[in-house]
Amino acid sequence: MFLRMILKILSKYAVTVACVLFTSCNINGTYENRESDKDDGQEIVREFYGFLGQGDFMKTYALYTHRFFTITDTSKLEALYVEINLTCGRVKEYTLINWKTTIVKGTNPISEYIYSYDVSREKCKTRETLLLKQENDKIRIASYDVQMY
C-alpha cells in the first residue's frame, strides 16, 4: 500500500517533468560554411554589384531587409552610394576574400551570410563587407560596410 502511494506520486511528477522538458526543448540543426549556402548568398551579392556597376541604385533597395530601412532610409543609402562613386568611382570588379555562413534549422531558425570583398573601382579600391540574413524565405542584405584603402 505504501509502495502504491509512492508510485502514484512519482508517476504524477514524471508526467509533469516530461511535459516541461518537451515544451521547453528547442530542436535545431546548425550548419556552418557549406558551399551550397555560400552560393545561395552570393546570388544576391552578384545582383547587388551588378546594379551598383550600372549606377542603378534604386534596384538595390529591393535587396535589403525591411529592418535595414527602419534604421537607414533610402535617401541616406543613395547619398552613400553617390559619395562612394564620386570618391572611388563605379565598381569594375570584386573578389571574395572571406566568407562565413551560419544556418540554423528547426524551432529557432536563423540564416546569416557574411562576405568580404576587395572591390576595384575606377579611382581606388575598397574593402566591402555585406551581412545577409534570411527574411520571409528570401536572403536579403542586413548591413553594408565600405572601407577605402
Short mmCIF file of N, CA, C and O in Angstrom, two decimals:
data_model
loop_
_atom_site.label_atom_id
_atom_site.label_comp_id
_atom_site.label_asym_id
_atom_site.label_seq_id
_atom_site.Cartn_x
_atom_site.Cartn_y
_atom_site.Cartn_z
N MET A 1 0.82 -1.18 0.00
CA MET A 1 0.00 0.00 0.00
C MET A 1 0.88 1.27 0.00
O MET A 1 0.61 2.19 -0.74
N PHE A 2 1.88 1.24 0.87
CA PHE A 2 2.80 2.36 0.93
C PHE A 2 3.54 2.51 -0.41
O PHE A 2 3.73 3.61 -0.91
N LEU A 3 3.92 1.38 -1.00
CA LEU A 3 4.61 1.38 -2.28
C LEU A 3 3.72 1.93 -3.39
O LEU A 3 4.18 2.69 -4.25
N ARG A 4 2.43 1.60 -3.36
CA ARG A 4 1.49 2.12 -4.36
C ARG A 4 1.38 3.64 -4.28
O ARG A 4 1.30 4.32 -5.29
N MET A 5 1.34 4.19 -3.07
CA MET A 5 1.24 5.64 -2.90
C MET A 5 2.49 6.33 -3.47
O MET A 5 2.39 7.34 -4.15
N ILE A 6 3.63 5.75 -3.20
CA ILE A 6 4.88 6.34 -3.70
C ILE A 6 4.91 6.29 -5.23
O ILE A 6 5.25 7.27 -5.89
N LEU A 7 4.52 5.16 -5.82
CA LEU A 7 4.48 5.04 -7.28
C LEU A 7 3.49 6.01 -7.90
O LEU A 7 3.74 6.59 -8.95
N LYS A 8 2.35 6.21 -7.25
CA LYS A 8 1.33 7.14 -7.74
C LYS A 8 1.87 8.57 -7.74
O LYS A 8 1.71 9.32 -8.70
N ILE A 9 2.53 8.95 -6.67
CA ILE A 9 3.10 10.31 -6.56
C ILE A 9 4.20 10.50 -7.60
O ILE A 9 4.25 11.51 -8.29
N LEU A 10 5.09 9.50 -7.72
CA LEU A 10 6.18 9.61 -8.69
C LEU A 10 5.66 9.67 -10.12
O LEU A 10 6.22 10.40 -10.96
N SER A 11 4.60 8.93 -10.43
CA SER A 11 4.07 8.96 -11.79
C SER A 11 3.49 10.32 -12.12
O SER A 11 3.60 10.80 -13.25
N LYS A 12 2.86 10.98 -11.14
CA LYS A 12 2.34 12.34 -11.38
C LYS A 12 3.49 13.30 -11.67
O LYS A 12 3.42 14.12 -12.57
N TYR A 13 4.57 13.20 -10.89
CA TYR A 13 5.71 14.07 -11.09
C TYR A 13 6.42 13.76 -12.41
O TYR A 13 6.91 14.65 -13.09
N ALA A 14 6.48 12.49 -12.77
CA ALA A 14 7.13 12.10 -14.01
C ALA A 14 6.42 12.71 -15.21
O ALA A 14 7.06 13.20 -16.14
N VAL A 15 5.09 12.72 -15.18
CA VAL A 15 4.32 13.33 -16.26
C VAL A 15 4.58 14.83 -16.30
O VAL A 15 4.79 15.41 -17.37
N THR A 16 4.61 15.48 -15.16
CA THR A 16 4.86 16.91 -15.10
C THR A 16 6.25 17.24 -15.63
O THR A 16 6.43 18.16 -16.42
N VAL A 17 7.25 16.50 -15.19
CA VAL A 17 8.63 16.72 -15.64
C VAL A 17 8.73 16.49 -17.15
O VAL A 17 9.36 17.27 -17.87
N ALA A 18 8.12 15.46 -17.65
CA ALA A 18 8.15 15.17 -19.09
C ALA A 18 7.51 16.30 -19.88
O ALA A 18 8.02 16.71 -20.92
N CYS A 19 6.38 16.82 -19.40
CA CYS A 19 5.71 17.94 -20.09
C CYS A 19 6.61 19.16 -20.15
O CYS A 19 6.71 19.81 -21.17
N VAL A 20 7.25 19.48 -19.05
CA VAL A 20 8.14 20.64 -19.01
C VAL A 20 9.31 20.45 -19.98
O VAL A 20 9.67 21.36 -20.72
N LEU A 21 9.90 19.27 -19.97
CA LEU A 21 11.03 19.02 -20.86
C LEU A 21 10.64 19.11 -22.32
O LEU A 21 11.35 19.70 -23.13
N PHE A 22 9.50 18.55 -22.69
CA PHE A 22 9.09 18.56 -24.09
C PHE A 22 8.68 19.94 -24.58
O PHE A 22 8.90 20.28 -25.72
N THR A 23 8.09 20.75 -23.73
CA THR A 23 7.66 22.07 -24.18
C THR A 23 8.77 23.09 -24.14
O THR A 23 8.69 24.10 -24.81
N SER A 24 9.82 22.85 -23.37
CA SER A 24 10.89 23.85 -23.29
C SER A 24 12.09 23.50 -24.17
O SER A 24 13.03 24.25 -24.24
N CYS A 25 12.08 22.38 -24.82
CA CYS A 25 13.20 21.98 -25.66
C CYS A 25 13.13 22.68 -27.03
O CYS A 25 12.07 22.85 -27.58
N ASN A 26 14.29 23.04 -27.50
CA ASN A 26 14.42 23.57 -28.85
C ASN A 26 15.23 22.56 -29.65
O ASN A 26 16.32 22.17 -29.24
N ILE A 27 14.69 22.18 -30.77
CA ILE A 27 15.39 21.21 -31.61
C ILE A 27 15.87 21.94 -32.86
O ILE A 27 15.07 22.39 -33.67
N ASN A 28 17.18 22.11 -32.94
CA ASN A 28 17.78 22.84 -34.05
C ASN A 28 18.95 22.06 -34.63
O ASN A 28 19.61 21.31 -33.92
N GLY A 29 19.19 22.28 -35.91
CA GLY A 29 20.38 21.75 -36.56
C GLY A 29 21.18 22.92 -37.10
O GLY A 29 20.62 23.79 -37.76
N THR A 30 22.46 22.99 -36.78
CA THR A 30 23.29 24.11 -37.19
C THR A 30 24.28 23.66 -38.26
O THR A 30 24.93 22.63 -38.13
N TYR A 31 24.37 24.47 -39.32
CA TYR A 31 25.28 24.19 -40.43
C TYR A 31 26.13 25.43 -40.66
O TYR A 31 25.60 26.53 -40.79
N GLU A 32 27.44 25.24 -40.70
CA GLU A 32 28.33 26.37 -40.92
C GLU A 32 29.18 26.14 -42.17
O GLU A 32 29.67 25.04 -42.40
N ASN A 33 29.29 27.21 -42.94
CA ASN A 33 30.23 27.28 -44.07
C ASN A 33 30.05 26.18 -45.12
O ASN A 33 31.04 25.67 -45.65
N ARG A 34 28.81 25.86 -45.42
CA ARG A 34 28.56 24.92 -46.52
C ARG A 34 28.66 25.68 -47.84
O ARG A 34 28.18 26.81 -47.96
N GLU A 35 29.28 25.06 -48.82
CA GLU A 35 29.43 25.69 -50.14
C GLU A 35 28.08 26.05 -50.75
O GLU A 35 27.95 27.10 -51.38
N SER A 36 27.07 25.21 -50.56
CA SER A 36 25.74 25.49 -51.13
C SER A 36 25.14 26.75 -50.52
O SER A 36 24.50 27.54 -51.22
N ASP A 37 25.36 26.97 -49.22
CA ASP A 37 24.86 28.18 -48.56
C ASP A 37 25.63 29.40 -49.06
O ASP A 37 25.04 30.46 -49.29
N LYS A 38 26.93 29.25 -49.23
CA LYS A 38 27.76 30.33 -49.77
C LYS A 38 27.22 30.76 -51.13
O LYS A 38 27.05 31.95 -51.41
N ASP A 39 26.93 29.79 -51.99
CA ASP A 39 26.42 30.08 -53.33
C ASP A 39 25.07 30.77 -53.29
O ASP A 39 24.81 31.69 -54.07
N ASP A 40 24.19 30.36 -52.36
CA ASP A 40 22.87 30.98 -52.23
C ASP A 40 22.99 32.47 -51.93
O ASP A 40 22.31 33.30 -52.54
N GLY A 41 23.86 32.83 -50.99
CA GLY A 41 24.04 34.23 -50.63
C GLY A 41 24.72 35.03 -51.73
O GLY A 41 24.40 36.20 -51.96
N GLN A 42 25.63 34.40 -52.44
CA GLN A 42 26.36 35.12 -53.49
C GLN A 42 25.48 35.50 -54.67
O GLN A 42 25.80 36.43 -55.40
N GLU A 43 24.35 34.83 -54.84
CA GLU A 43 23.41 35.24 -55.90
C GLU A 43 22.94 36.67 -55.65
O GLU A 43 22.87 37.48 -56.58
N ILE A 44 22.64 36.99 -54.39
CA ILE A 44 22.20 38.35 -54.03
C ILE A 44 23.35 39.33 -54.23
O ILE A 44 23.16 40.44 -54.74
N VAL A 45 24.55 38.93 -53.84
CA VAL A 45 25.72 39.80 -53.98
C VAL A 45 25.97 40.12 -55.46
O VAL A 45 26.27 41.27 -55.81
N ARG A 46 25.84 39.13 -56.34
CA ARG A 46 26.04 39.37 -57.78
C ARG A 46 25.02 40.39 -58.30
O ARG A 46 25.37 41.30 -59.06
N GLU A 47 23.76 40.25 -57.88
CA GLU A 47 22.74 41.23 -58.28
C GLU A 47 23.11 42.61 -57.78
O GLU A 47 23.03 43.60 -58.51
N PHE A 48 23.51 42.67 -56.51
CA PHE A 48 23.86 43.93 -55.86
C PHE A 48 24.97 44.66 -56.62
O PHE A 48 24.82 45.82 -57.00
N TYR A 49 26.07 43.97 -56.87
CA TYR A 49 27.19 44.61 -57.57
C TYR A 49 26.86 44.88 -59.04
O TYR A 49 27.39 45.84 -59.61
N GLY A 50 26.00 44.10 -59.61
CA GLY A 50 25.54 44.39 -60.98
C GLY A 50 24.81 45.72 -61.04
O GLY A 50 25.08 46.55 -61.91
N PHE A 51 23.91 45.94 -60.10
CA PHE A 51 23.17 47.21 -60.04
C PHE A 51 24.10 48.38 -59.73
O PHE A 51 23.98 49.45 -60.34
N LEU A 52 25.04 48.18 -58.78
CA LEU A 52 25.98 49.27 -58.46
C LEU A 52 26.85 49.61 -59.66
O LEU A 52 27.09 50.78 -59.94
N GLY A 53 27.31 48.59 -60.37
CA GLY A 53 28.16 48.82 -61.54
C GLY A 53 27.44 49.60 -62.63
O GLY A 53 28.05 50.39 -63.35
N GLN A 54 26.12 49.40 -62.73
CA GLN A 54 25.31 50.12 -63.72
C GLN A 54 24.88 51.49 -63.21
O GLN A 54 24.31 52.27 -63.96
N GLY A 55 25.12 51.76 -61.93
CA GLY A 55 24.65 53.02 -61.33
C GLY A 55 23.16 53.02 -61.07
O GLY A 55 22.56 54.08 -60.87
N ASP A 56 22.55 51.86 -61.04
CA ASP A 56 21.10 51.74 -60.82
C ASP A 56 20.84 51.48 -59.34
O ASP A 56 20.48 50.37 -58.93
N PHE A 57 21.02 52.52 -58.53
CA PHE A 57 20.95 52.39 -57.07
C PHE A 57 19.57 51.95 -56.58
O PHE A 57 19.47 51.18 -55.63
N MET A 58 18.53 52.46 -57.21
CA MET A 58 17.17 52.15 -56.73
C MET A 58 16.86 50.66 -56.76
O MET A 58 16.14 50.15 -55.91
N LYS A 59 17.42 49.95 -57.72
CA LYS A 59 17.17 48.50 -57.80
C LYS A 59 17.80 47.74 -56.64
O LYS A 59 17.37 46.65 -56.31
N THR A 60 18.83 48.33 -56.01
CA THR A 60 19.46 47.64 -54.87
C THR A 60 18.55 47.64 -53.65
O THR A 60 18.69 46.77 -52.79
N TYR A 61 17.62 48.59 -53.56
CA TYR A 61 16.77 48.70 -52.37
C TYR A 61 15.97 47.42 -52.11
O TYR A 61 15.75 47.04 -50.97
N ALA A 62 15.57 46.74 -53.16
CA ALA A 62 14.79 45.51 -53.01
C ALA A 62 15.64 44.37 -52.44
O ALA A 62 15.09 43.36 -51.99
N LEU A 63 16.95 44.54 -52.43
CA LEU A 63 17.84 43.50 -51.93
C LEU A 63 18.11 43.61 -50.43
O LEU A 63 18.75 42.74 -49.85
N TYR A 64 17.64 44.68 -49.81
CA TYR A 64 17.86 44.90 -48.38
C TYR A 64 16.69 44.38 -47.55
O TYR A 64 15.55 44.31 -48.03
N THR A 65 16.97 44.08 -46.28
CA THR A 65 15.91 43.66 -45.35
C THR A 65 15.03 44.86 -45.01
O THR A 65 15.46 46.01 -45.12
N HIS A 66 13.82 44.58 -44.58
CA HIS A 66 12.92 45.66 -44.14
C HIS A 66 13.50 46.36 -42.91
O HIS A 66 13.39 47.57 -42.77
N ARG A 67 14.14 45.60 -42.05
CA ARG A 67 14.72 46.17 -40.82
C ARG A 67 15.82 47.18 -41.15
O ARG A 67 15.99 48.17 -40.46
N PHE A 68 16.58 46.95 -42.21
CA PHE A 68 17.63 47.88 -42.62
C PHE A 68 17.05 49.27 -42.81
O PHE A 68 17.64 50.26 -42.38
N PHE A 69 15.88 49.34 -43.44
CA PHE A 69 15.28 50.64 -43.75
C PHE A 69 14.56 51.27 -42.56
O PHE A 69 14.12 52.41 -42.65
N THR A 70 14.45 50.56 -41.44
CA THR A 70 13.96 51.21 -40.22
C THR A 70 15.08 52.02 -39.57
O THR A 70 14.82 52.92 -38.79
N ILE A 71 16.33 51.70 -39.93
CA ILE A 71 17.49 52.39 -39.39
C ILE A 71 18.04 53.42 -40.38
O ILE A 71 18.36 54.55 -40.02
N THR A 72 18.11 53.04 -41.64
CA THR A 72 18.66 53.89 -42.70
C THR A 72 17.62 54.04 -43.81
O THR A 72 17.22 53.04 -44.40
N ASP A 73 17.19 55.26 -44.07
CA ASP A 73 16.21 55.42 -45.15
C ASP A 73 16.91 55.45 -46.51
O ASP A 73 18.13 55.56 -46.60
N THR A 74 16.12 55.35 -47.55
CA THR A 74 16.68 55.22 -48.90
C THR A 74 17.48 56.45 -49.32
O THR A 74 18.46 56.32 -50.06
N SER A 75 17.11 57.63 -48.83
CA SER A 75 17.87 58.83 -49.22
C SER A 75 19.28 58.80 -48.64
O SER A 75 20.24 59.22 -49.30
N LYS A 76 19.45 58.28 -47.43
CA LYS A 76 20.79 58.15 -46.83
C LYS A 76 21.60 57.10 -47.57
O LYS A 76 22.80 57.27 -47.77
N LEU A 77 20.96 56.01 -47.95
CA LEU A 77 21.66 54.97 -48.69
C LEU A 77 22.09 55.48 -50.05
O LEU A 77 23.23 55.27 -50.48
N GLU A 78 21.21 56.21 -50.73
CA GLU A 78 21.57 56.78 -52.03
C GLU A 78 22.72 57.77 -51.89
O GLU A 78 23.64 57.79 -52.71
N ALA A 79 22.70 58.58 -50.83
CA ALA A 79 23.78 59.54 -50.59
C ALA A 79 25.11 58.80 -50.37
O ALA A 79 26.16 59.25 -50.86
N LEU A 80 25.07 57.66 -49.70
CA LEU A 80 26.27 56.85 -49.51
C LEU A 80 26.79 56.34 -50.85
O LEU A 80 27.98 56.45 -51.15
N TYR A 81 25.89 55.81 -51.66
CA TYR A 81 26.29 55.32 -52.99
C TYR A 81 26.92 56.44 -53.82
O TYR A 81 27.95 56.24 -54.46
N VAL A 82 26.30 57.60 -53.83
CA VAL A 82 26.80 58.74 -54.62
C VAL A 82 28.18 59.16 -54.12
O VAL A 82 29.10 59.38 -54.91
N GLU A 83 28.34 59.25 -52.80
CA GLU A 83 29.63 59.64 -52.22
C GLU A 83 30.73 58.65 -52.58
O GLU A 83 31.84 59.04 -52.95
N ILE A 84 30.42 57.36 -52.49
CA ILE A 84 31.42 56.34 -52.84
C ILE A 84 31.77 56.44 -54.32
O ILE A 84 32.94 56.37 -54.70
N ASN A 85 30.77 56.65 -55.17
CA ASN A 85 31.03 56.76 -56.61
C ASN A 85 31.84 58.00 -56.94
O ASN A 85 32.71 57.96 -57.81
N LEU A 86 31.57 59.13 -56.27
CA LEU A 86 32.34 60.35 -56.51
C LEU A 86 33.79 60.18 -56.06
O LEU A 86 34.72 60.64 -56.73
N THR A 87 33.98 59.53 -54.94
CA THR A 87 35.33 59.37 -54.37
C THR A 87 36.12 58.27 -55.06
O THR A 87 37.30 58.46 -55.39
N CYS A 88 35.48 57.12 -55.29
CA CYS A 88 36.21 55.94 -55.79
C CYS A 88 35.82 55.50 -57.19
O CYS A 88 36.53 54.70 -57.80
N GLY A 89 34.71 55.97 -57.68
CA GLY A 89 34.24 55.54 -59.00
C GLY A 89 33.35 54.32 -58.92
O GLY A 89 33.12 53.75 -57.85
N ARG A 90 32.86 53.92 -60.07
CA ARG A 90 31.96 52.75 -60.14
C ARG A 90 32.74 51.45 -59.98
O ARG A 90 33.94 51.39 -60.22
N VAL A 91 32.00 50.41 -59.63
CA VAL A 91 32.59 49.08 -59.45
C VAL A 91 33.04 48.54 -60.80
O VAL A 91 32.29 48.54 -61.77
N LYS A 92 34.31 48.12 -60.87
CA LYS A 92 34.81 47.46 -62.06
C LYS A 92 34.80 45.94 -61.87
O LYS A 92 34.34 45.21 -62.72
N GLU A 93 35.34 45.48 -60.72
CA GLU A 93 35.32 44.06 -60.40
C GLU A 93 35.43 43.89 -58.89
O GLU A 93 35.84 44.80 -58.18
N TYR A 94 35.06 42.71 -58.42
CA TYR A 94 35.12 42.43 -56.99
C TYR A 94 35.57 40.99 -56.78
O TYR A 94 35.25 40.11 -57.56
N THR A 95 36.38 40.81 -55.72
CA THR A 95 36.95 39.50 -55.43
C THR A 95 36.63 39.12 -53.99
O THR A 95 36.93 39.89 -53.06
N LEU A 96 36.06 37.95 -53.81
CA LEU A 96 35.73 37.45 -52.48
C LEU A 96 37.02 37.11 -51.75
O LEU A 96 37.86 36.37 -52.26
N ILE A 97 37.19 37.70 -50.54
CA ILE A 97 38.40 37.41 -49.76
C ILE A 97 38.09 36.60 -48.49
O ILE A 97 38.98 35.96 -47.95
N ASN A 98 36.85 36.66 -48.04
CA ASN A 98 36.49 35.93 -46.83
C ASN A 98 34.98 35.74 -46.80
O ASN A 98 34.24 36.62 -47.27
N TRP A 99 34.53 34.63 -46.23
CA TRP A 99 33.10 34.39 -46.12
C TRP A 99 32.80 33.47 -44.96
O TRP A 99 33.66 32.71 -44.52
N LYS A 100 31.59 33.58 -44.45
CA LYS A 100 31.13 32.72 -43.37
C LYS A 100 29.62 32.61 -43.47
O LYS A 100 28.94 33.61 -43.68
N THR A 101 29.11 31.39 -43.34
CA THR A 101 27.66 31.21 -43.32
C THR A 101 27.29 30.41 -42.08
O THR A 101 28.02 29.52 -41.65
N THR A 102 26.15 30.76 -41.50
CA THR A 102 25.59 30.01 -40.38
C THR A 102 24.11 29.83 -40.64
O THR A 102 23.38 30.82 -40.76
N ILE A 103 23.70 28.59 -40.75
CA ILE A 103 22.30 28.27 -40.99
C ILE A 103 21.82 27.41 -39.83
O ILE A 103 22.41 26.36 -39.55
N VAL A 104 20.78 27.86 -39.15
CA VAL A 104 20.16 27.08 -38.08
C VAL A 104 18.77 26.73 -38.53
O VAL A 104 17.95 27.61 -38.82
N LYS A 105 18.49 25.44 -38.59
CA LYS A 105 17.16 24.96 -38.98
C LYS A 105 16.50 24.33 -37.77
O LYS A 105 17.17 23.70 -36.96
N GLY A 106 15.19 24.52 -37.64
CA GLY A 106 14.48 23.93 -36.52
C GLY A 106 13.51 24.91 -35.92
O GLY A 106 12.93 25.74 -36.61
N THR A 107 13.37 24.84 -34.60
CA THR A 107 12.36 25.65 -33.93
C THR A 107 12.76 27.12 -33.84
O THR A 107 11.90 27.98 -33.69
N ASN A 108 14.06 27.42 -33.88
CA ASN A 108 14.55 28.80 -33.86
C ASN A 108 15.47 29.04 -35.06
O ASN A 108 16.68 29.20 -34.91
N PRO A 109 14.92 29.09 -36.27
CA PRO A 109 15.77 29.17 -37.47
C PRO A 109 16.44 30.54 -37.63
O PRO A 109 15.85 31.58 -37.34
N ILE A 110 17.68 30.50 -38.08
CA ILE A 110 18.46 31.70 -38.38
C ILE A 110 19.33 31.39 -39.59
O ILE A 110 19.89 30.30 -39.69
N SER A 111 19.45 32.34 -40.50
CA SER A 111 20.35 32.18 -41.63
C SER A 111 21.15 33.47 -41.77
O SER A 111 20.57 34.53 -41.99
N GLU A 112 22.47 33.37 -41.62
CA GLU A 112 23.35 34.53 -41.76
C GLU A 112 24.49 34.20 -42.71
O GLU A 112 25.06 33.11 -42.66
N TYR A 113 24.81 35.18 -43.54
CA TYR A 113 25.85 35.05 -44.54
C TYR A 113 26.71 36.31 -44.46
O TYR A 113 26.19 37.41 -44.54
N ILE A 114 28.03 36.14 -44.30
CA ILE A 114 28.93 37.30 -44.24
C ILE A 114 29.96 37.13 -45.35
O ILE A 114 30.62 36.10 -45.46
N TYR A 115 30.08 38.18 -46.17
CA TYR A 115 31.03 38.17 -47.29
C TYR A 115 31.88 39.43 -47.23
O TYR A 115 31.36 40.52 -47.07
N SER A 116 33.19 39.27 -47.40
CA SER A 116 34.10 40.41 -47.51
C SER A 116 34.74 40.36 -48.89
O SER A 116 35.21 39.30 -49.33
N TYR A 117 34.76 41.52 -49.54
CA TYR A 117 35.28 41.62 -50.90
C TYR A 117 36.31 42.72 -51.01
O TYR A 117 36.18 43.78 -50.38
N ASP A 118 37.33 42.49 -51.83
CA ASP A 118 38.18 43.57 -52.32
C ASP A 118 37.53 44.02 -53.61
O ASP A 118 37.31 43.21 -54.52
N VAL A 119 37.20 45.31 -53.66
CA VAL A 119 36.45 45.83 -54.80
C VAL A 119 37.33 46.83 -55.54
O VAL A 119 37.82 47.80 -54.96
N SER A 120 37.55 46.57 -56.83
CA SER A 120 38.27 47.51 -57.68
C SER A 120 37.25 48.46 -58.27
O SER A 120 36.28 48.04 -58.90
N ARG A 121 37.50 49.74 -58.05
CA ARG A 121 36.64 50.79 -58.60
C ARG A 121 37.48 51.63 -59.55
O ARG A 121 38.69 51.45 -59.64
N GLU A 122 36.85 52.55 -60.24
CA GLU A 122 37.55 53.33 -61.26
C GLU A 122 38.71 54.15 -60.70
O GLU A 122 39.74 54.30 -61.36
N LYS A 123 38.57 54.70 -59.47
CA LYS A 123 39.59 55.59 -58.92
C LYS A 123 40.39 54.99 -57.77
O LYS A 123 41.50 55.45 -57.49
N CYS A 124 39.83 54.05 -57.03
CA CYS A 124 40.54 53.46 -55.90
C CYS A 124 39.93 52.10 -55.57
O CYS A 124 38.99 51.66 -56.21
N LYS A 125 40.50 51.46 -54.56
CA LYS A 125 39.99 50.16 -54.12
C LYS A 125 39.28 50.31 -52.79
O LYS A 125 39.62 51.18 -51.99
N THR A 126 38.32 49.43 -52.56
CA THR A 126 37.60 49.41 -51.29
C THR A 126 37.53 47.98 -50.78
O THR A 126 37.64 47.02 -51.54
N ARG A 127 37.37 47.85 -49.49
CA ARG A 127 37.07 46.56 -48.86
C ARG A 127 35.62 46.68 -48.39
O ARG A 127 35.28 47.58 -47.62
N GLU A 128 34.77 45.79 -48.88
CA GLU A 128 33.34 45.89 -48.60
C GLU A 128 32.85 44.59 -47.95
O GLU A 128 33.19 43.51 -48.40
N THR A 129 32.08 44.76 -46.89
CA THR A 129 31.54 43.62 -46.16
C THR A 129 30.03 43.70 -46.18
O THR A 129 29.45 44.74 -45.86
N LEU A 130 29.42 42.59 -46.56
CA LEU A 130 27.96 42.50 -46.59
C LEU A 130 27.51 41.41 -45.63
O LEU A 130 28.04 40.30 -45.66
N LEU A 131 26.56 41.75 -44.78
CA LEU A 131 25.91 40.78 -43.92
C LEU A 131 24.52 40.54 -44.48
O LEU A 131 23.75 41.49 -44.65
N LEU A 132 24.23 39.31 -44.81
CA LEU A 132 22.92 38.95 -45.36
C LEU A 132 22.19 38.07 -44.34
O LEU A 132 22.82 37.30 -43.61
N LYS A 133 20.88 38.22 -44.31
CA LYS A 133 20.04 37.39 -43.44
C LYS A 133 18.82 36.95 -44.23
O LYS A 133 18.40 37.62 -45.17
N GLN A 134 18.26 35.85 -43.79
CA GLN A 134 17.02 35.38 -44.43
C GLN A 134 15.85 36.10 -43.79
O GLN A 134 15.74 36.18 -42.57
N GLU A 135 14.97 36.64 -44.64
CA GLU A 135 13.78 37.35 -44.19
C GLU A 135 12.63 36.92 -45.08
O GLU A 135 12.70 37.09 -46.30
N ASN A 136 11.60 36.38 -44.49
CA ASN A 136 10.44 35.89 -45.24
C ASN A 136 10.86 34.95 -46.38
O ASN A 136 10.46 35.12 -47.52
N ASP A 137 11.71 34.00 -46.06
CA ASP A 137 12.20 32.99 -47.00
C ASP A 137 13.04 33.54 -48.14
O ASP A 137 13.25 32.87 -49.14
N LYS A 138 13.52 34.78 -48.02
CA LYS A 138 14.40 35.37 -49.03
C LYS A 138 15.66 35.88 -48.35
O LYS A 138 15.60 36.44 -47.26
N ILE A 139 16.77 35.70 -49.01
CA ILE A 139 18.03 36.21 -48.49
C ILE A 139 18.14 37.68 -48.87
O ILE A 139 17.97 38.04 -50.03
N ARG A 140 18.43 38.52 -47.86
CA ARG A 140 18.48 39.97 -48.07
C ARG A 140 19.70 40.56 -47.35
O ARG A 140 20.21 39.99 -46.38
N ILE A 141 20.13 41.73 -47.79
CA ILE A 141 21.26 42.44 -47.17
C ILE A 141 20.79 43.11 -45.89
O ILE A 141 19.85 43.90 -45.90
N ALA A 142 21.47 42.78 -44.78
CA ALA A 142 21.13 43.38 -43.49
C ALA A 142 22.07 44.53 -43.15
O ALA A 142 21.70 45.45 -42.42
N SER A 143 23.32 44.48 -43.66
CA SER A 143 24.24 45.61 -43.48
C SER A 143 25.26 45.62 -44.61
O SER A 143 25.56 44.59 -45.22
N TYR A 144 25.78 46.83 -44.86
CA TYR A 144 26.74 47.05 -45.94
C TYR A 144 27.79 48.01 -45.43
O TYR A 144 27.47 49.13 -45.02
N ASP A 145 29.05 47.56 -45.37
CA ASP A 145 30.14 48.37 -44.84
C ASP A 145 31.21 48.56 -45.90
O ASP A 145 31.61 47.58 -46.56
N VAL A 146 31.64 49.80 -46.09
CA VAL A 146 32.66 50.12 -47.10
C VAL A 146 33.83 50.81 -46.43
O VAL A 146 33.64 51.78 -45.70
N GLN A 147 35.03 50.30 -46.70
CA GLN A 147 36.26 50.92 -46.22
C GLN A 147 37.17 51.18 -47.40
O GLN A 147 37.43 50.28 -48.21
N MET A 148 37.64 52.42 -47.52
CA MET A 148 38.56 52.76 -48.60
C MET A 148 39.99 52.51 -48.15
O MET A 148 40.32 52.72 -47.00
N TYR A 149 40.82 52.04 -49.10
CA TYR A 149 42.24 51.86 -48.77
C TYR A 149 43.10 52.10 -49.98
O TYR A 149 42.65 52.25 -51.08
#
